[in-house]
Short mmCIF file of C-alpha atoms in Angstrom, two decimals:
data_model
loop_
_atom_site.label_atom_id
_atom_site.label_comp_id
_atom_site.label_asym_id
_atom_site.label_seq_id
_atom_site.Cartn_x
_atom_site.Cartn_y
_atom_site.Cartn_z
CA UNK A 143 13.64 24.90 14.49
CA UNK A 144 13.12 21.15 14.19
CA UNK A 145 12.54 19.76 10.69
CA UNK A 146 10.07 16.91 11.11
CA UNK A 147 8.18 14.89 8.46
CA UNK A 148 5.26 14.46 8.78
CA UNK A 149 4.90 17.79 10.59
CA UNK A 150 3.40 17.31 14.09
CA UNK A 151 0.13 18.90 15.20
CA UNK A 152 1.79 21.08 17.84
CA UNK A 153 5.44 21.97 18.54
CA UNK A 154 6.45 24.37 21.34
CA UNK A 155 10.04 25.35 22.10
CA UNK A 156 11.78 26.43 25.30
CA UNK A 157 15.30 27.64 25.93
CA UNK A 158 17.87 24.99 26.67
CA UNK A 159 19.28 21.67 25.54
CA UNK A 160 19.42 18.15 26.92
CA UNK A 161 22.66 16.24 26.47
CA UNK A 162 22.14 12.55 25.74
CA UNK A 163 23.99 10.35 28.22
CA UNK A 164 25.74 7.05 27.62
CA UNK A 165 26.02 3.60 29.23
CA UNK A 166 23.68 1.82 31.69
CA UNK A 167 20.76 -0.30 30.52
CA UNK A 168 17.28 1.13 30.16
CA UNK A 169 14.91 -0.73 32.50
CA UNK A 170 11.65 0.61 31.09
CA UNK A 171 9.38 -2.38 30.43
CA UNK A 172 7.75 -0.95 27.34
CA UNK A 173 11.12 -0.61 25.64
CA UNK A 174 12.10 -4.26 25.93
CA UNK A 175 10.24 -5.61 22.90
CA UNK A 176 9.13 -4.14 19.58
CA UNK A 177 10.02 -0.54 20.32
CA UNK A 178 13.43 -1.41 21.75
CA UNK A 179 14.19 -3.49 18.67
CA UNK A 180 13.20 -0.61 16.41
CA UNK A 181 15.47 1.77 18.34
CA UNK A 182 18.36 -0.68 18.18
CA UNK A 183 17.91 -1.17 14.44
CA UNK A 184 17.94 2.58 13.85
CA UNK A 185 20.74 3.33 16.27
CA UNK A 186 23.04 0.69 14.82
CA UNK A 187 22.62 2.32 11.43
CA UNK A 188 23.35 5.74 12.87
CA UNK A 189 26.07 4.70 15.32
CA UNK A 190 24.29 5.99 18.43
CA UNK A 191 22.93 2.88 20.12
CA UNK A 192 24.55 3.59 23.48
CA UNK A 193 22.62 6.87 23.77
CA UNK A 194 19.29 5.06 23.82
CA UNK A 195 20.30 2.54 26.47
CA UNK A 196 20.71 5.01 29.32
CA UNK A 197 17.80 4.97 31.76
CA UNK A 198 18.37 8.66 32.48
CA UNK A 199 17.62 9.58 28.87
CA UNK A 200 14.11 8.31 28.36
CA UNK A 201 10.93 7.87 30.42
CA UNK A 202 7.78 6.35 28.95
CA UNK A 203 4.29 6.61 30.43
CA UNK A 204 1.35 4.71 28.91
CA UNK A 205 -1.90 5.41 30.76
CA UNK A 206 -5.66 5.53 30.24
CA UNK A 207 -5.39 9.17 31.32
CA UNK A 208 -3.99 9.93 27.86
CA UNK A 209 -6.97 8.52 25.93
CA UNK A 210 -7.55 11.96 24.39
CA UNK A 211 -4.49 11.24 22.24
CA UNK A 212 -6.16 8.21 20.64
CA UNK A 213 -4.50 4.89 19.89
CA UNK A 214 -1.67 6.43 17.85
CA UNK A 215 -1.17 9.86 19.36
CA UNK A 216 1.61 10.89 21.74
CA UNK A 217 3.21 13.66 23.74
CA UNK A 218 6.99 14.06 23.53
CA UNK A 219 8.76 16.41 25.89
CA UNK A 220 12.49 17.13 26.13
CA UNK A 221 13.70 19.23 29.06
CA UNK A 222 16.39 19.26 31.74
CA UNK A 223 15.03 15.96 33.11
CA UNK A 224 15.51 14.12 29.81
CA UNK A 225 13.01 12.72 27.33
CA UNK A 226 9.41 12.00 28.37
CA UNK A 227 6.92 10.15 26.17
CA UNK A 228 3.25 9.92 27.10
CA UNK A 229 0.71 7.87 25.16
CA UNK A 230 -2.56 6.00 25.50
CA UNK A 231 -1.29 2.93 23.62
CA UNK A 232 2.07 1.48 22.65
CA UNK A 233 1.37 2.54 19.06
CA UNK A 234 1.66 6.15 20.24
CA UNK A 235 4.98 5.45 21.92
CA UNK A 236 6.25 3.93 18.69
CA UNK A 237 5.34 7.02 16.68
CA UNK A 238 6.92 9.26 19.31
CA UNK A 239 10.12 7.28 18.83
CA UNK A 240 9.92 7.89 15.06
CA UNK A 241 9.76 11.62 15.76
CA UNK A 242 12.61 11.32 18.23
CA UNK A 243 14.74 9.59 15.58
CA UNK A 244 14.37 12.62 13.33
CA UNK A 245 15.35 14.95 16.16
CA UNK A 246 18.50 12.90 16.79
CA UNK A 247 19.35 12.85 13.06
CA UNK A 248 19.08 16.64 13.00
CA UNK A 249 20.58 17.50 16.40
CA UNK A 250 22.87 14.63 17.35
CA UNK A 251 23.58 14.30 21.10
CA UNK A 252 22.35 17.80 22.00
CA UNK A 253 18.54 17.85 21.93
CA UNK A 254 16.57 21.12 22.19
CA UNK A 255 13.94 21.60 24.88
CA UNK A 256 10.65 21.01 23.09
CA UNK A 257 7.08 19.86 23.74
CA UNK A 258 5.28 18.02 20.93
CA UNK A 259 1.68 16.83 20.94
CA UNK A 260 0.68 14.82 17.93
CA UNK A 261 -1.82 12.36 16.49
CA UNK A 262 -2.76 11.26 12.97
CA UNK A 263 -5.36 12.86 10.74
CA UNK A 264 -6.45 9.52 9.21
CA UNK A 265 -6.67 6.08 10.73
CA UNK A 266 -5.69 4.41 7.43
CA UNK A 267 -2.25 5.45 6.18
CA UNK A 268 -1.20 2.92 3.60
CA UNK A 269 1.54 1.84 1.24
CA UNK A 270 1.04 -0.86 -1.40
CA UNK A 271 3.80 -3.01 -2.85
CA UNK A 272 3.08 -4.94 -6.05
CA UNK A 273 5.16 -8.12 -6.01
CA UNK A 274 3.09 -9.78 -8.74
CA UNK A 275 4.95 -8.16 -11.62
CA UNK A 276 8.43 -8.24 -10.08
CA UNK A 277 9.14 -10.35 -7.02
CA UNK A 278 10.74 -8.71 -3.99
CA UNK A 279 12.52 -10.84 -1.40
CA UNK A 280 11.51 -11.17 2.25
CA UNK A 281 14.36 -8.87 3.30
CA UNK A 282 13.32 -6.30 0.72
CA UNK A 283 9.72 -6.40 1.96
CA UNK A 284 10.98 -5.91 5.51
CA UNK A 285 12.99 -2.94 4.30
CA UNK A 286 9.81 -1.36 2.96
CA UNK A 287 8.15 -1.98 6.32
CA UNK A 288 11.02 -0.16 8.05
CA UNK A 289 10.51 2.78 5.73
CA UNK A 290 6.75 2.75 6.28
CA UNK A 291 7.35 3.00 10.01
CA UNK A 292 9.51 6.11 9.87
CA UNK A 293 6.79 7.73 7.73
CA UNK A 294 4.18 6.80 10.38
CA UNK A 295 2.28 4.61 7.89
CA UNK A 296 0.29 1.77 9.41
CA UNK A 297 -1.31 -0.35 6.63
CA UNK A 298 0.76 -2.54 4.31
CA UNK A 299 -1.23 -3.53 1.22
CA UNK A 300 0.53 -6.63 -0.13
CA UNK A 301 -0.41 -7.16 -3.82
CA UNK A 302 0.34 -10.88 -4.08
CA UNK A 303 -1.40 -12.19 -7.21
CA UNK A 304 -1.20 -11.00 -10.80
CA UNK A 305 -1.40 -12.15 -14.41
CA UNK A 306 2.41 -12.20 -14.40
CA UNK A 307 2.95 -14.12 -11.19
CA UNK A 308 1.35 -15.84 -8.18
CA UNK A 309 3.44 -15.07 -5.10
CA UNK A 310 1.91 -16.84 -2.07
CA UNK A 311 2.00 -20.55 -1.29
CA UNK A 312 -1.48 -22.13 -1.19
CA UNK A 313 -1.10 -25.70 0.00
CA UNK A 314 -4.39 -26.90 -1.49
CA UNK A 315 -3.32 -25.69 -4.96
CA UNK A 316 0.44 -26.35 -5.25
CA UNK A 317 0.61 -25.51 -8.96
CA UNK A 318 -0.08 -21.86 -8.16
CA UNK A 319 3.51 -21.50 -7.02
CA UNK A 320 5.13 -24.46 -8.79
CA UNK A 321 4.02 -23.06 -12.15
CA UNK A 322 2.16 -19.82 -11.58
CA UNK A 323 5.10 -18.02 -9.96
CA UNK A 324 7.26 -18.32 -13.10
CA UNK A 325 7.24 -16.57 -16.45
CA UNK A 326 9.57 -16.89 -19.38
CA UNK A 327 10.37 -13.19 -19.90
CA UNK A 328 9.07 -9.64 -19.48
CA UNK A 329 8.31 -6.65 -21.70
CA UNK A 330 11.92 -5.55 -21.46
CA UNK A 331 14.02 -8.65 -21.87
CA UNK A 332 14.21 -12.40 -22.35
CA UNK A 333 15.29 -13.14 -18.79
CA UNK A 334 12.96 -15.53 -16.91
CA UNK A 335 11.39 -14.18 -13.70
CA UNK A 336 10.07 -16.12 -10.72
CA UNK A 337 9.63 -16.12 -6.98
CA UNK A 338 7.05 -16.68 -4.24
CA UNK A 339 6.69 -16.62 -0.47
CA UNK A 340 6.24 -19.82 1.50
CA UNK A 341 3.59 -19.71 4.17
CA UNK A 342 6.33 -19.62 6.79
CA UNK A 343 7.87 -16.58 5.08
CA UNK A 344 4.48 -14.88 4.99
CA UNK A 345 4.13 -15.40 8.74
CA UNK A 346 7.61 -13.94 9.19
CA UNK A 347 6.67 -10.83 7.19
CA UNK A 348 3.40 -10.38 9.09
CA UNK A 349 5.16 -10.74 12.44
CA UNK A 350 7.77 -8.21 11.38
CA UNK A 351 5.07 -5.77 10.25
CA UNK A 352 3.33 -6.11 13.60
CA UNK A 353 6.60 -5.27 15.36
CA UNK A 354 6.37 -1.93 13.50
CA UNK A 355 2.69 -1.50 14.45
CA UNK A 356 1.71 -2.09 10.82
CA UNK A 357 -1.25 -4.23 9.78
CA UNK A 358 -0.98 -6.31 6.62
CA UNK A 359 -3.74 -6.44 4.01
CA UNK A 360 -3.11 -9.16 1.39
CA UNK A 361 -4.55 -8.76 -2.08
CA UNK A 362 -5.96 -11.73 -3.95
CA UNK A 363 -7.00 -10.00 -7.18
CA UNK A 364 -10.24 -11.40 -8.66
CA UNK A 365 -11.92 -11.96 -11.07
CA UNK A 366 -9.43 -10.26 -13.42
CA UNK A 367 -5.63 -10.28 -13.21
CA UNK A 368 -5.78 -14.06 -12.75
CA UNK A 369 -3.94 -15.47 -15.78
CA UNK A 370 -1.23 -16.94 -13.52
CA UNK A 371 -3.93 -19.01 -11.75
CA UNK A 372 -5.73 -19.97 -14.96
CA UNK A 373 -2.39 -21.11 -16.43
CA UNK A 374 -2.24 -23.64 -13.59
CA UNK A 375 -5.91 -24.60 -13.48
CA UNK A 376 -7.56 -23.90 -16.89
CA UNK A 377 -11.00 -24.95 -15.62
CA UNK A 378 -11.12 -21.64 -13.69
CA UNK A 379 -11.72 -19.79 -16.96
CA UNK A 380 -14.94 -19.63 -18.94
CA UNK A 381 -13.72 -21.91 -21.72
CA UNK A 382 -11.08 -24.07 -19.97
CA UNK A 383 -8.38 -22.31 -21.94
CA UNK A 384 -4.77 -23.47 -21.69
CA UNK A 385 -2.69 -20.35 -21.11
CA UNK A 386 0.85 -19.48 -20.09
CA UNK A 387 1.62 -17.18 -17.19
CA UNK A 388 1.46 -13.69 -18.70
CA UNK A 389 4.77 -12.21 -19.76
CA UNK A 390 3.80 -8.70 -20.87
CA UNK A 391 1.82 -5.94 -19.20
CA UNK A 392 -1.63 -4.87 -20.26
CA UNK A 393 -5.20 -5.79 -19.41
CA UNK A 394 -5.97 -9.44 -20.13
CA UNK A 395 -9.36 -10.67 -21.29
CA UNK A 396 -9.17 -14.11 -19.67
CA UNK A 397 -10.62 -13.88 -16.17
CA UNK A 398 -12.20 -16.24 -13.64
CA UNK A 399 -15.56 -17.66 -14.69
CA UNK A 400 -18.34 -16.29 -12.48
CA UNK A 401 -20.85 -18.93 -13.55
CA UNK A 402 -19.15 -22.07 -12.20
CA UNK A 403 -19.48 -23.23 -8.61
CA UNK A 404 -15.97 -24.68 -8.96
CA UNK A 405 -14.64 -21.11 -9.32
CA UNK A 406 -16.18 -20.10 -6.03
CA UNK A 407 -14.75 -23.21 -4.37
CA UNK A 408 -11.29 -22.25 -5.59
CA UNK A 409 -11.69 -18.67 -4.36
CA UNK A 410 -12.98 -19.80 -0.96
CA UNK A 411 -10.18 -22.34 -0.56
CA UNK A 412 -7.56 -19.69 -1.28
CA UNK A 413 -9.23 -17.26 1.13
CA UNK A 414 -9.32 -19.91 3.85
CA UNK A 415 -5.54 -20.18 3.74
CA UNK A 416 -5.00 -16.42 3.41
CA UNK A 417 -7.22 -15.81 6.42
CA UNK A 418 -4.94 -18.04 8.50
CA UNK A 419 -1.80 -16.29 7.26
CA UNK A 420 -3.07 -12.70 7.57
CA UNK A 421 -4.91 -12.18 10.87
CA UNK A 422 -5.50 -8.43 10.69
CA UNK A 423 -9.14 -8.64 9.64
CA UNK A 424 -9.09 -7.25 6.09
CA UNK A 425 -8.46 -8.80 2.67
CA UNK A 426 -8.28 -6.96 -0.65
CA UNK A 427 -10.11 -8.66 -3.52
CA UNK A 428 -8.91 -6.48 -6.39
CA UNK A 429 -11.89 -6.23 -8.73
CA UNK A 430 -10.32 -3.83 -11.23
CA UNK A 431 -9.88 -4.15 -14.99
CA UNK A 432 -12.09 -7.23 -15.27
CA UNK A 433 -12.97 -7.17 -18.96
CA UNK A 434 -16.33 -8.91 -19.47
CA UNK A 435 -15.87 -10.08 -23.06
CA UNK A 436 -15.57 -13.75 -21.99
CA UNK A 437 -18.54 -13.50 -19.62
CA UNK A 438 -20.71 -11.96 -22.34
CA UNK A 439 -20.45 -15.15 -24.44
CA UNK A 440 -19.92 -17.72 -21.67
CA UNK A 441 -22.92 -20.06 -21.24
CA UNK A 442 -22.11 -20.52 -17.53
CA UNK A 443 -21.98 -16.78 -16.84
CA UNK A 444 -25.05 -16.03 -18.91
CA UNK A 445 -26.97 -18.75 -17.07
CA UNK A 446 -25.92 -17.21 -13.75
CA UNK A 447 -27.06 -13.76 -14.89
CA UNK A 448 -30.47 -15.18 -15.74
CA UNK A 449 -30.69 -17.21 -12.54
CA UNK A 450 -29.92 -14.21 -10.32
CA UNK A 451 -32.12 -11.79 -12.23
CA UNK A 452 -29.19 -9.57 -13.20
CA UNK A 453 -29.11 -7.16 -16.10
CA UNK A 454 -25.66 -7.82 -17.57
CA UNK A 455 -22.08 -8.88 -16.93
CA UNK A 456 -21.32 -5.69 -14.99
CA UNK A 457 -23.98 -6.61 -12.46
CA UNK A 458 -22.63 -10.16 -12.46
CA UNK A 459 -19.31 -8.85 -11.16
CA UNK A 460 -21.10 -6.95 -8.40
CA UNK A 461 -22.91 -10.18 -7.50
CA UNK A 462 -19.63 -12.12 -7.65
CA UNK A 463 -17.77 -9.69 -5.35
CA UNK A 464 -20.71 -9.50 -2.92
CA UNK A 465 -20.90 -13.29 -2.69
CA UNK A 466 -17.19 -13.58 -1.91
CA UNK A 467 -17.47 -10.68 0.54
CA UNK A 468 -20.23 -12.54 2.41
CA UNK A 469 -17.93 -15.56 2.73
CA UNK A 470 -15.23 -13.38 4.28
CA UNK A 471 -17.68 -11.59 6.54
CA UNK A 472 -18.67 -14.94 8.09
CA UNK A 473 -15.02 -15.27 9.11
CA UNK A 474 -15.06 -11.79 10.64
CA UNK A 475 -13.00 -10.36 7.77
CA UNK A 476 -13.78 -7.12 5.94
CA UNK A 477 -13.31 -6.65 2.21
CA UNK A 478 -11.58 -3.92 0.20
CA UNK A 479 -11.66 -3.63 -3.59
CA UNK A 480 -10.40 -1.22 -6.24
CA UNK A 481 -12.51 1.31 -8.06
CA UNK A 482 -11.69 3.56 -10.99
CA UNK A 483 -12.78 6.60 -13.01
CA UNK A 484 -15.52 4.62 -14.74
CA UNK A 485 -17.34 3.92 -11.47
CA UNK A 486 -21.10 3.66 -11.62
CA UNK A 487 -23.82 3.22 -8.99
CA UNK A 488 -23.61 -0.30 -7.60
CA UNK A 489 -27.03 -1.73 -6.85
CA UNK A 490 -25.73 -5.25 -6.32
CA UNK A 491 -22.41 -4.53 -4.57
CA UNK A 492 -22.53 -4.83 -0.80
CA UNK A 493 -22.01 -1.33 0.69
CA UNK A 494 -19.86 -2.81 3.46
CA UNK A 495 -17.07 -3.33 0.90
CA UNK A 496 -14.54 -0.50 1.20
CA UNK A 497 -13.48 1.11 -2.05
CA UNK A 498 -9.81 1.69 -2.74
CA UNK A 499 -10.60 4.79 -4.76
CA UNK A 500 -8.46 5.50 -7.81
CA UNK A 501 -11.08 7.79 -9.37
CA UNK A 502 -9.83 11.30 -10.04
CA UNK A 503 -12.52 12.92 -12.18
CA UNK A 504 -15.16 15.40 -11.09
CA UNK A 505 -17.74 13.29 -12.92
CA UNK A 506 -17.23 10.45 -10.45
CA UNK A 507 -17.95 12.61 -7.38
CA UNK A 508 -21.75 12.26 -7.51
CA UNK A 509 -21.45 8.48 -7.71
CA UNK A 510 -19.00 8.50 -4.81
CA UNK A 511 -21.41 10.59 -2.76
CA UNK A 512 -24.22 8.17 -3.50
CA UNK A 513 -22.07 5.26 -2.36
CA UNK A 514 -21.10 7.06 0.86
CA UNK A 515 -24.76 7.83 1.53
CA UNK A 516 -25.40 4.09 1.23
CA UNK A 517 -22.70 3.48 3.84
CA UNK A 518 -19.62 2.75 1.75
CA UNK A 519 -16.20 3.73 3.14
CA UNK A 520 -13.36 4.94 0.94
CA UNK A 521 -9.57 4.84 0.94
CA UNK A 522 -8.14 7.50 -1.36
CA UNK A 523 -5.26 6.48 -3.59
CA UNK A 524 -6.07 8.72 -6.54
CA UNK A 525 -4.04 7.74 -9.59
CA UNK A 526 -2.59 11.25 -9.89
CA UNK A 527 -0.63 11.85 -7.68
CA UNK A 528 -0.51 8.75 -5.47
CA UNK A 529 0.78 6.19 -7.99
CA UNK A 530 4.47 6.07 -7.15
CA UNK A 531 5.46 4.30 -10.38
CA UNK A 532 4.50 7.34 -12.47
CA UNK A 533 7.45 9.44 -13.70
CA UNK A 534 8.19 12.73 -11.96
CA UNK A 535 7.31 14.45 -15.23
CA UNK A 536 3.71 13.34 -14.61
CA UNK A 537 3.63 13.66 -10.83
CA UNK A 538 6.27 15.93 -9.39
CA UNK A 539 6.96 16.37 -5.70
CA UNK A 540 4.98 19.61 -5.36
CA UNK A 541 1.90 18.07 -6.96
CA UNK A 542 2.08 15.10 -4.59
CA UNK A 543 2.47 17.41 -1.60
CA UNK A 544 -0.23 19.95 -2.41
CA UNK A 545 -2.88 17.47 -3.57
CA UNK A 546 -6.01 17.53 -1.42
CA UNK A 547 -7.24 13.92 -1.05
CA UNK A 548 -10.68 15.01 0.22
CA UNK A 549 -11.43 17.88 -2.14
CA UNK A 550 -15.19 18.28 -2.55
CA UNK A 551 -15.98 16.01 0.41
CA UNK A 552 -18.29 17.55 2.99
CA UNK A 553 -17.68 17.42 6.74
CA UNK A 554 -20.53 14.94 7.13
CA UNK A 555 -19.09 12.71 4.40
CA UNK A 556 -15.65 12.70 6.02
CA UNK A 557 -16.72 9.88 8.34
CA UNK A 558 -16.57 7.59 5.31
CA UNK A 559 -13.01 8.57 4.35
CA UNK A 560 -10.75 6.06 6.09
CA UNK A 561 -7.53 7.58 4.81
CA UNK A 562 -5.01 7.51 1.97
CA UNK A 563 -2.73 4.99 0.31
CA UNK A 564 0.27 5.23 -2.03
CA UNK A 565 0.64 2.23 -4.38
CA UNK A 566 3.97 1.21 -5.93
CA UNK A 567 3.06 -0.78 -9.03
CA UNK A 568 6.11 -2.54 -10.39
CA UNK A 569 5.58 -3.02 -14.14
CA UNK A 570 8.54 -0.66 -14.58
CA UNK A 571 10.17 -1.04 -11.16
CA UNK A 572 12.20 -4.23 -11.25
CA UNK A 573 14.62 -3.66 -8.37
CA UNK A 574 15.15 -1.80 -5.10
CA UNK A 575 17.31 0.91 -6.62
CA UNK A 576 14.48 1.95 -8.94
CA UNK A 577 11.93 1.48 -6.15
CA UNK A 578 13.83 3.91 -3.91
CA UNK A 579 14.10 6.43 -6.71
CA UNK A 580 10.39 6.35 -7.57
CA UNK A 581 9.09 6.21 -4.01
CA UNK A 582 11.23 8.85 -2.29
CA UNK A 583 10.85 11.74 -1.66
CA UNK A 584 7.22 11.48 -2.83
CA UNK A 585 6.27 9.18 0.06
CA UNK A 586 7.39 11.94 2.43
CA UNK A 587 4.90 14.29 0.78
CA UNK A 588 2.10 11.73 0.86
CA UNK A 589 2.67 10.74 4.49
CA UNK A 590 2.19 14.37 5.48
CA UNK A 591 -1.21 14.28 3.73
CA UNK A 592 -2.02 11.15 5.72
CA UNK A 593 -0.83 12.26 9.16
CA UNK A 594 -0.69 16.04 9.51
CA UNK A 595 -3.46 18.59 9.86
CA UNK A 596 -4.15 20.48 6.61
CA UNK A 597 -3.43 23.84 8.25
CA UNK A 598 0.06 22.63 9.23
CA UNK A 599 1.10 21.99 5.64
CA UNK A 600 3.24 24.47 3.71
CA UNK A 601 5.14 23.68 0.52
CA UNK A 602 8.11 25.96 1.19
CA UNK A 603 8.45 24.68 4.76
CA UNK A 604 8.33 21.11 3.39
CA UNK A 605 11.20 21.97 1.02
CA UNK A 606 13.17 23.47 3.90
CA UNK A 607 12.89 20.15 5.77
CA UNK A 608 14.28 18.06 2.92
CA UNK A 609 17.87 18.08 4.19
CA UNK A 610 16.84 16.36 7.41
CA UNK A 611 14.58 13.97 5.52
CA UNK A 612 17.36 12.93 3.16
CA UNK A 613 19.68 12.36 6.12
CA UNK A 614 17.07 10.09 7.71
CA UNK A 615 16.63 8.13 4.48
CA UNK A 616 20.40 7.76 4.28
CA UNK A 617 20.41 6.03 7.68
CA UNK A 618 18.09 3.43 6.15
CA UNK A 619 20.21 2.96 3.04
CA UNK A 620 17.85 4.75 0.68
CA UNK A 621 19.07 6.68 -2.34
CA UNK A 622 16.04 8.81 -3.32
CA UNK A 623 15.48 11.04 -6.31
CA UNK A 624 17.10 14.41 -5.75
CA UNK A 625 14.95 17.50 -5.38
CA UNK A 626 15.92 18.49 -8.91
CA UNK A 627 14.97 15.07 -10.25
CA UNK A 628 11.65 15.13 -8.38
CA UNK A 629 10.89 18.63 -9.74
CA UNK A 630 11.97 18.31 -13.39
CA UNK A 631 11.87 21.16 -15.88
CA UNK A 632 9.08 21.11 -18.47
CA UNK A 633 11.50 19.79 -21.07
CA UNK A 634 12.90 17.01 -18.87
CA UNK A 635 9.41 16.20 -17.61
CA UNK A 636 8.03 15.95 -21.13
CA UNK A 637 10.90 13.69 -22.19
CA UNK A 638 10.49 11.38 -19.18
CA UNK A 639 6.74 11.18 -19.84
CA UNK A 640 7.38 10.34 -23.48
CA UNK A 641 9.87 7.67 -22.47
CA UNK A 642 7.42 6.20 -19.95
CA UNK A 643 4.64 6.14 -22.54
CA UNK A 644 6.96 4.51 -25.07
CA UNK A 645 7.69 1.74 -22.63
CA UNK A 646 3.97 1.22 -22.12
CA UNK A 647 3.56 0.28 -25.78
CA UNK A 648 3.08 -3.44 -26.20
CA UNK A 649 1.25 -5.96 -28.36
CA UNK A 650 -1.49 -6.64 -25.82
CA UNK A 651 -4.15 -4.67 -27.69
CA UNK A 652 -3.50 -6.48 -30.96
CA UNK A 653 -3.23 -9.79 -29.14
CA UNK A 654 -6.61 -9.21 -27.43
CA UNK A 655 -8.24 -8.32 -30.75
CA UNK A 656 -7.04 -11.52 -32.41
CA UNK A 657 -7.60 -13.69 -29.36
CA UNK A 658 -11.14 -12.38 -28.84
CA UNK A 659 -11.99 -13.28 -32.44
CA UNK A 660 -10.70 -16.82 -31.89
CA UNK A 661 -12.66 -17.26 -28.66
CA UNK A 662 -15.87 -15.89 -30.21
CA UNK A 663 -15.52 -18.19 -33.21
CA UNK A 664 -15.02 -21.28 -31.02
CA UNK A 665 -17.90 -20.28 -28.73
CA UNK A 666 -20.20 -19.81 -31.73
CA UNK A 667 -19.12 -23.14 -33.20
CA UNK A 668 -19.77 -24.97 -29.93
#
């Protein structure tokens, strides 16, 4: 029996095997561009490239007749005539190839006769990489895109701006990368950290993602998580404060001022350049952890609250995000933003803004339902278990696999669930070795939630497929956590959780307390 991840919708076996043949070039037009390059990349890593080049091995048919499969579905048949792929769009062919890779990893040159019909459960199957805390090179980002592809994930959420670093070149504001991309040290050492992507490198990454049938969603996090920008342009803050790029983790209280027109000009200018670099029609605006202490005492923000007839600073943020969303909508771009466990009804937040939903409490469900009734769409990336940076003692492999991302959602409400996303925050993930360890095998569990039908899932069957999955990861140079490491004992899990919590301790809380007192005193004096 074939061991495939994510498990396909339908797999039917027949007696017999097809022997892959060698030599001769494949003359199938659809395999001359992106898909052929993907096959070559895989085959070179596995030492089987010649198998894929033979025109007797593989036939591809892309026709309107197969529209029932949708844009990403496919049929894959292996019999005495060779390998046949049928799909409505090239995306479907690409995903059939990903399945075929796994069959080759498991079976080598001798492929069993099988008929597979498959298509995804959700249209949005995402992975987020945070490069704001620790910078990852272009080649490392491409590596993640390769790994997304074999998991049949199709949305790359690129978290580009943070308190600790600004990572994308904006030509109108050169200091954002000249200064904002650098910090003197981190929580865990005195080593300086820096790095950013030129606009040409961004285009290279986007083009590479598209070759894997992945759309790229950049994140420009506002109004919070913007210390790296304020450090470059102090006038963006409420009190023109001179700050350094943040070194340590923790929620910062200095955020963009929502009462100055100059702030909106800055935001719009940045979005103008991002819109040119990222053509896939969606931009993430962050919106999380925006502490309103500065806004509550800022004369500009308070004047804006009064002018717009708002109740408080919370409503000011809704107004702020809606205003920026309207700017993007005029460009034909849709907006996504974060939301958390403390979500409340949003009278002033445009319902066309998709929520990246981190909320995980039952108490938030009624609010979520109200938002969906108003027309809001959701992407589920619930903190537990989809945050890949969390230790396995908090989120083990079984928890990630068995989690139901749409628990409590009615069939009628399902039309507002776009899909799921797994974020890799990098406060504690400073290099690829650690990134591999934290991400895999959990991403295999999450991708099955994103792609496969719920009735096809089975924990024991998932475990039985791990040997094939680890072999596939090995082809791509990944050293994942072992099964034992991803399913720690209670003692080991408790220790790892304690260690993770210890590392989360920092002076940010005390700093905020003292800093807030200083800001309040100056504001009162002025």
